[in-house]
mmCIF file of C-alpha atoms in Angstrom:
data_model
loop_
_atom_site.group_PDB
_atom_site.id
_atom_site.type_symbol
_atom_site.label_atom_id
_atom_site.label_comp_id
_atom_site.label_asym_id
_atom_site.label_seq_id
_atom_site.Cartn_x
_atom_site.Cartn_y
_atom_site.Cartn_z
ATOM 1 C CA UNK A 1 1.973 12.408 20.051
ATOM 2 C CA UNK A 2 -1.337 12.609 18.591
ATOM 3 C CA UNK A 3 -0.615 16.412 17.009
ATOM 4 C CA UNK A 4 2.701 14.843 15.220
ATOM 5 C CA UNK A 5 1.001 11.977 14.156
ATOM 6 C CA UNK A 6 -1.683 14.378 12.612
ATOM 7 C CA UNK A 7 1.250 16.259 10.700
ATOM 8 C CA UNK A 8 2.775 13.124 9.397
ATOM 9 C CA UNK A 9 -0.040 12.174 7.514
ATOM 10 C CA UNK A 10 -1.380 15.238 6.482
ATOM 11 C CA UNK A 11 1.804 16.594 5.311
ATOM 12 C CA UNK A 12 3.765 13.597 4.082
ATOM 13 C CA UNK A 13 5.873 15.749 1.609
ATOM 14 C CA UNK A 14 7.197 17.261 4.889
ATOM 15 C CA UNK A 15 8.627 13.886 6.628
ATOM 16 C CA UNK A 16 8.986 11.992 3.470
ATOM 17 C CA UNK A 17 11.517 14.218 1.567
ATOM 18 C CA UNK A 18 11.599 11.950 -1.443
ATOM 19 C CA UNK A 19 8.476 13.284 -2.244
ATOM 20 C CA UNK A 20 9.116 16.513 -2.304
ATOM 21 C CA UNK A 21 9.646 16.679 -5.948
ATOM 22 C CA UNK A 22 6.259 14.454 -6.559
ATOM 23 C CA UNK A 23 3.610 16.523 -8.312
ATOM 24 C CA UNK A 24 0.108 15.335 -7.369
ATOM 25 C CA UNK A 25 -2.466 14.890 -9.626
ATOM 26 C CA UNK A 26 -6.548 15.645 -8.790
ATOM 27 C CA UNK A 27 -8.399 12.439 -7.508
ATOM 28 C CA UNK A 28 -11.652 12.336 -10.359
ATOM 29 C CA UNK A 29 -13.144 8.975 -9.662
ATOM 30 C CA UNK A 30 -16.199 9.048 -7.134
ATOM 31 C CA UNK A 31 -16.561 4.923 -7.401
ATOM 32 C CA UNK A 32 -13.851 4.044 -4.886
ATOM 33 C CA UNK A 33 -15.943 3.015 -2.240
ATOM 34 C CA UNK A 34 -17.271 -0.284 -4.713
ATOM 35 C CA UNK A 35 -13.577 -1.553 -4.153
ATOM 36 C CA UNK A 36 -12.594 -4.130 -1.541
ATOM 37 C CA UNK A 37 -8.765 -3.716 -1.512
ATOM 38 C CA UNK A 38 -6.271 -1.311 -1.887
ATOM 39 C CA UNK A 39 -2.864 -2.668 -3.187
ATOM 40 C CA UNK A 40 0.246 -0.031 -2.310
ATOM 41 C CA UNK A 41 3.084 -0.663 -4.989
ATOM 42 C CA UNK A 42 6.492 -0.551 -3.789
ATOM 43 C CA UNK A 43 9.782 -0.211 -5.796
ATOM 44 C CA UNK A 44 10.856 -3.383 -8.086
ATOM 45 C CA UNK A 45 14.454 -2.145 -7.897
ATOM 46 C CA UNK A 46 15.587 -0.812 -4.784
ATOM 47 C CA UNK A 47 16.029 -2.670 -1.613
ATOM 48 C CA UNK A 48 14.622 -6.078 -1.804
ATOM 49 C CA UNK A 49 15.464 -7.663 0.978
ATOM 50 C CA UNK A 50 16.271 -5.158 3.147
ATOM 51 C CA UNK A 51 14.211 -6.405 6.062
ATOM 52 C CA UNK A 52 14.239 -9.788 5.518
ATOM 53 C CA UNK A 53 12.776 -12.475 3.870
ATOM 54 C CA UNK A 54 8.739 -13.653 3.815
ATOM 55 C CA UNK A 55 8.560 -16.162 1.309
ATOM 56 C CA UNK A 56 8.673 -14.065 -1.574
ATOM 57 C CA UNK A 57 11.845 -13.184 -3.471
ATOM 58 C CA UNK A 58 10.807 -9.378 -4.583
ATOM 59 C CA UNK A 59 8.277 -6.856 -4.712
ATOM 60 C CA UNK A 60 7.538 -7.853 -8.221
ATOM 61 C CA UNK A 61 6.526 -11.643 -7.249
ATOM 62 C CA UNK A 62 4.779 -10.301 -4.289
ATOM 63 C CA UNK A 63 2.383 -7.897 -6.192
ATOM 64 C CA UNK A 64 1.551 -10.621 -9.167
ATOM 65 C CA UNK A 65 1.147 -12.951 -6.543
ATOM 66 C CA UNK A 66 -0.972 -10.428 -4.897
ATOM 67 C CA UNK A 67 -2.862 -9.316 -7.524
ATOM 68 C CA UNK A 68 -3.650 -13.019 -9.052
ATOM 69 C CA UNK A 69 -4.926 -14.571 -5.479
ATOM 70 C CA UNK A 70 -7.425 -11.473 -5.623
ATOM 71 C CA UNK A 71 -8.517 -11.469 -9.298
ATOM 72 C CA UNK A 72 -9.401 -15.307 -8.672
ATOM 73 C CA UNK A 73 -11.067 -14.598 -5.943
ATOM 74 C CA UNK A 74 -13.222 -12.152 -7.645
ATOM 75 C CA UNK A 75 -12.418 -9.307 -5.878
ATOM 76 C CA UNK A 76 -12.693 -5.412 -6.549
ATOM 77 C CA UNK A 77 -9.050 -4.314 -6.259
ATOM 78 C CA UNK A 78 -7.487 -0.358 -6.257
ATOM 79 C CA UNK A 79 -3.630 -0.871 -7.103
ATOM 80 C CA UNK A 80 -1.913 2.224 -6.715
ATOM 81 C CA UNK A 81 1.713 3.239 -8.127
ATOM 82 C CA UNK A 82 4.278 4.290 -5.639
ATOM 83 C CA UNK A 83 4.380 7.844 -6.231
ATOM 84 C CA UNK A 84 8.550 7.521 -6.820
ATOM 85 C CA UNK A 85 7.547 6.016 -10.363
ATOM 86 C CA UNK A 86 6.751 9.596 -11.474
ATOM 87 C CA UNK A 87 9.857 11.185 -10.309
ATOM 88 C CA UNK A 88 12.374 13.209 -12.895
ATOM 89 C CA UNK A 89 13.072 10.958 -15.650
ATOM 90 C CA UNK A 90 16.199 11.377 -15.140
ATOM 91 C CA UNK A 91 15.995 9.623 -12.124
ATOM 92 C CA UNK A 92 17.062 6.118 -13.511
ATOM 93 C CA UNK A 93 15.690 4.269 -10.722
ATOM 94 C CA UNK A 94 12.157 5.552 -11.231
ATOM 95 C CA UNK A 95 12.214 5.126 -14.943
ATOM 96 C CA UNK A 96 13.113 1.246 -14.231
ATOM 97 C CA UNK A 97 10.168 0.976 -11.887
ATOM 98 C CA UNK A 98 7.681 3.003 -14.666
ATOM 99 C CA UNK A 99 8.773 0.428 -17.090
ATOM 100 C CA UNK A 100 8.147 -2.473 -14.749
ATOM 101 C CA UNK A 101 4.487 -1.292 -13.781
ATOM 102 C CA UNK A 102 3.140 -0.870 -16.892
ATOM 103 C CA UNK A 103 4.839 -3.935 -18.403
ATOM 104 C CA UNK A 104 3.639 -6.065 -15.929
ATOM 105 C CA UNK A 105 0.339 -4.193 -14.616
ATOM 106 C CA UNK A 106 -0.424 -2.161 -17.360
ATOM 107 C CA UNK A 107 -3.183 -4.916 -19.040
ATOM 108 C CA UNK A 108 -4.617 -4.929 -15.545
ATOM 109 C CA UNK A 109 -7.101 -1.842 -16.970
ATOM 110 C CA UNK A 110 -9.247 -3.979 -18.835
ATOM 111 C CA UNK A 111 -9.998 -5.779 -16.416
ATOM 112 C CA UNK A 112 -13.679 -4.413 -15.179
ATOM 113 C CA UNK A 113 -12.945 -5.036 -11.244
ATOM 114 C CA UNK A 114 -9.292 -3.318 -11.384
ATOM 115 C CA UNK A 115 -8.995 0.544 -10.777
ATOM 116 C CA UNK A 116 -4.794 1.190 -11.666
ATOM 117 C CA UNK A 117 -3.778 4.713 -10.054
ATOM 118 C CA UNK A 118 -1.130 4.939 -12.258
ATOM 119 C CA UNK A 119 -0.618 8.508 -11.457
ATOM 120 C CA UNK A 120 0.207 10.182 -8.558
ATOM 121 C CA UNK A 121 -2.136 11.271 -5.989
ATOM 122 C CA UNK A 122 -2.225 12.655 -2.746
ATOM 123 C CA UNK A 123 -3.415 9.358 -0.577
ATOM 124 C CA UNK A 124 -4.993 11.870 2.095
ATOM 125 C CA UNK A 125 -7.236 12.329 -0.685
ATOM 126 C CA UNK A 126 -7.817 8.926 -1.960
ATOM 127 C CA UNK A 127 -8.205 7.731 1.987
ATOM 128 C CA UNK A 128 -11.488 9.901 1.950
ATOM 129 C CA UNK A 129 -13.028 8.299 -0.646
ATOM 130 C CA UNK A 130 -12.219 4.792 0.151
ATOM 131 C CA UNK A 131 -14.990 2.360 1.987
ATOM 132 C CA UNK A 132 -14.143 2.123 5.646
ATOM 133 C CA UNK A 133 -13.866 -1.606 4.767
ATOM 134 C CA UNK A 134 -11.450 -1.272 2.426
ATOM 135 C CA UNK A 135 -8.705 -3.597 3.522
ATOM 136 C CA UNK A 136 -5.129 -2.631 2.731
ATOM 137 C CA UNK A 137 -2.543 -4.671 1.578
ATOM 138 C CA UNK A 138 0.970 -2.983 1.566
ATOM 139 C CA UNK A 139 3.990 -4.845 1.761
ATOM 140 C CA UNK A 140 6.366 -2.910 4.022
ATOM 141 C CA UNK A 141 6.748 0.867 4.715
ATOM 142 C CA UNK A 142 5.029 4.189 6.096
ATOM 143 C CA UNK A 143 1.470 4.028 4.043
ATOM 144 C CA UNK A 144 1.242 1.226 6.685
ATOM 145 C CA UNK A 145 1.206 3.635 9.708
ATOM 146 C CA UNK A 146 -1.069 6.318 7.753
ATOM 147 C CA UNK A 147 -3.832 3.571 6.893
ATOM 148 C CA UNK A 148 -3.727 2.408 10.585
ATOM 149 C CA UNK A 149 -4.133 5.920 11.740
ATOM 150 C CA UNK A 150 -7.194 6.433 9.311
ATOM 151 C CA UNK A 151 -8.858 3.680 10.848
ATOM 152 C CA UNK A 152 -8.057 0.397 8.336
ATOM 153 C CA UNK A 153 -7.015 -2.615 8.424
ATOM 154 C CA UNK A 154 -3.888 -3.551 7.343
ATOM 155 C CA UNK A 155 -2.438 -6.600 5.767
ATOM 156 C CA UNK A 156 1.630 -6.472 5.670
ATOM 157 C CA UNK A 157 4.763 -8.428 5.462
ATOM 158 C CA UNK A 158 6.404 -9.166 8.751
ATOM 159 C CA UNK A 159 9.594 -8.323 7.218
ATOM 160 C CA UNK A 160 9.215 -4.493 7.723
ATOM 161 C CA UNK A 161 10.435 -1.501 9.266
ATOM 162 C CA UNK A 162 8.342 -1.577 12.189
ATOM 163 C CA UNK A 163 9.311 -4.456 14.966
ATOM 164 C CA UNK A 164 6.778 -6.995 15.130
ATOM 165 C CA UNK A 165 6.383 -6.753 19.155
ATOM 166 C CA UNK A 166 4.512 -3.513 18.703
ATOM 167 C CA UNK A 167 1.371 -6.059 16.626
ATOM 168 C CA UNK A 168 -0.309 -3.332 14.654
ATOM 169 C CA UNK A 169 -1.247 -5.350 12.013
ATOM 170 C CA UNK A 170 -2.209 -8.468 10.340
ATOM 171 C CA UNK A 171 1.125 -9.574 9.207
ATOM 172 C CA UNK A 172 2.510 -13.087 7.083
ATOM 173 C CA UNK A 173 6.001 -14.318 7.633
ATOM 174 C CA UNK A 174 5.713 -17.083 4.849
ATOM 175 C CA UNK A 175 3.807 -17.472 1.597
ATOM 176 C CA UNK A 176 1.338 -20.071 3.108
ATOM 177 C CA UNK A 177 0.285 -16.950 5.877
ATOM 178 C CA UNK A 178 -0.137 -14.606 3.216
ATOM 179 C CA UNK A 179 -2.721 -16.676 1.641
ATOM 180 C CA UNK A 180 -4.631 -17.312 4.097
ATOM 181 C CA UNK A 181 -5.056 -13.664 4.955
ATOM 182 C CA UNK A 182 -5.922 -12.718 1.630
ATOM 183 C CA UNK A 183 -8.472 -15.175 1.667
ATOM 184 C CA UNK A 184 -9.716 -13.824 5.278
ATOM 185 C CA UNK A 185 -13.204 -11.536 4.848
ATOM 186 C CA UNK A 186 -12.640 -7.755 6.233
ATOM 187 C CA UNK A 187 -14.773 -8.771 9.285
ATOM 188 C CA UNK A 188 -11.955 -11.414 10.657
ATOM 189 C CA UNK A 189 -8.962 -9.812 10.538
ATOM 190 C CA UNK A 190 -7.794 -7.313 12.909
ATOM 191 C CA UNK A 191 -7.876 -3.183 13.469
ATOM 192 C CA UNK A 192 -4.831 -2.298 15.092
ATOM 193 C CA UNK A 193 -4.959 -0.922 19.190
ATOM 194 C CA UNK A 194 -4.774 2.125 19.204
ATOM 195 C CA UNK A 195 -2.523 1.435 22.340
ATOM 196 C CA UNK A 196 -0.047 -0.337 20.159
ATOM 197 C CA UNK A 197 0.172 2.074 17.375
ATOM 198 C CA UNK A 198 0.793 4.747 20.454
ATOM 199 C CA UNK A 199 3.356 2.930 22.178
ATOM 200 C CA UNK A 200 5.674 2.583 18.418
ATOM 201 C CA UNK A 201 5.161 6.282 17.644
#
């Protein structure tokens, strides 16, 4: 388990085939460890509610909500770009998304406590040079299992792909949740067991 686990995260591109055609770019910064969250995009027009509902009505509210509670609360934030924005664009979808981001997220980069990855990177990479207290906020998907494996924690939705019995994370199920984690400091929420995380892979 532990060897496939390995190969999952190193080799995304492998299990993940829609990002096979994702070409990363080199990681430059050396200041990521200064930043106390990292905020993992997700598509704005594909699938909103495919796992449920958590309070919010789409990805887009989530992520301004997101990214407002934090800025208020003075806090050093990484948001990084789902690396489907910078497929073909041809690829309608991922244009859509582009034009969301940047419309959006895009005045974000003046701000002096805001890094925007708005390119794509390989997040083994970026994992490296993050601050073990880093905490992650995702809102659904597989970054969540990588992060846990590299030792974070983990704030998500509990509308997600991964049943809720298997408690791997610090997870919201309404809007009022949410905000209370985001207001929680790194040292009071929750690393997942590495029994749990074992027992869903």
């Amino acid at each position: 388990i532990k060897k496939k686990i390995y190969e999952m995260t190193k080799h995304p591109k492998k299990f993940l085939p829609w990002l096979r055609n994702t070409k990363y770019h080199k990681v430059l910064s050396n200041k990521f460890k200064q930043y106390d969250y990292v905020v993992y995009c997700h598509s704005f027009t594909d699938a909103q509610l495919i796992y449920g509902v958590d309070g919010f009505t789409n990805t887009l509210e989530w992520l301004k909500f997101t990214m407002n509670k934090l800025i208020a609360n003075n806090k050093k934030i990484i948001l990084k770009a789902h690396p489907n924005f910078f497929l073909d664009k041809k690829i309608e979808y991922a244009k859509w998304d582009k034009e969301i981001f940047v419309k959006y997220f895009g005045k974000l980069k003046l701000n002096k406590n805001i890094l925007i990855i708005d390119e794509p990177i390989d997040n083994q990479k970026l994992i490296k040079l993050l601050s073990k207290k880093c905490i992650v906020i995702t809102h659904h998907g597989t970054v969540l299992l990588e992060m846990i494996y590299n030792n974070f924690k983990v704030i998500c939705s509990s509308s997600n792909c991964i049943d809720q019995k298997f408690k791997i994370s610090n997870n919201w199920k309404n809007i009022e949740q949410y905000e209370k984690l985001l207001e929680k400091k790194w040292e009071n929420l929750k690393y997942c067991k590495k029994e749990n995380f074992y027992n869903l892979i």
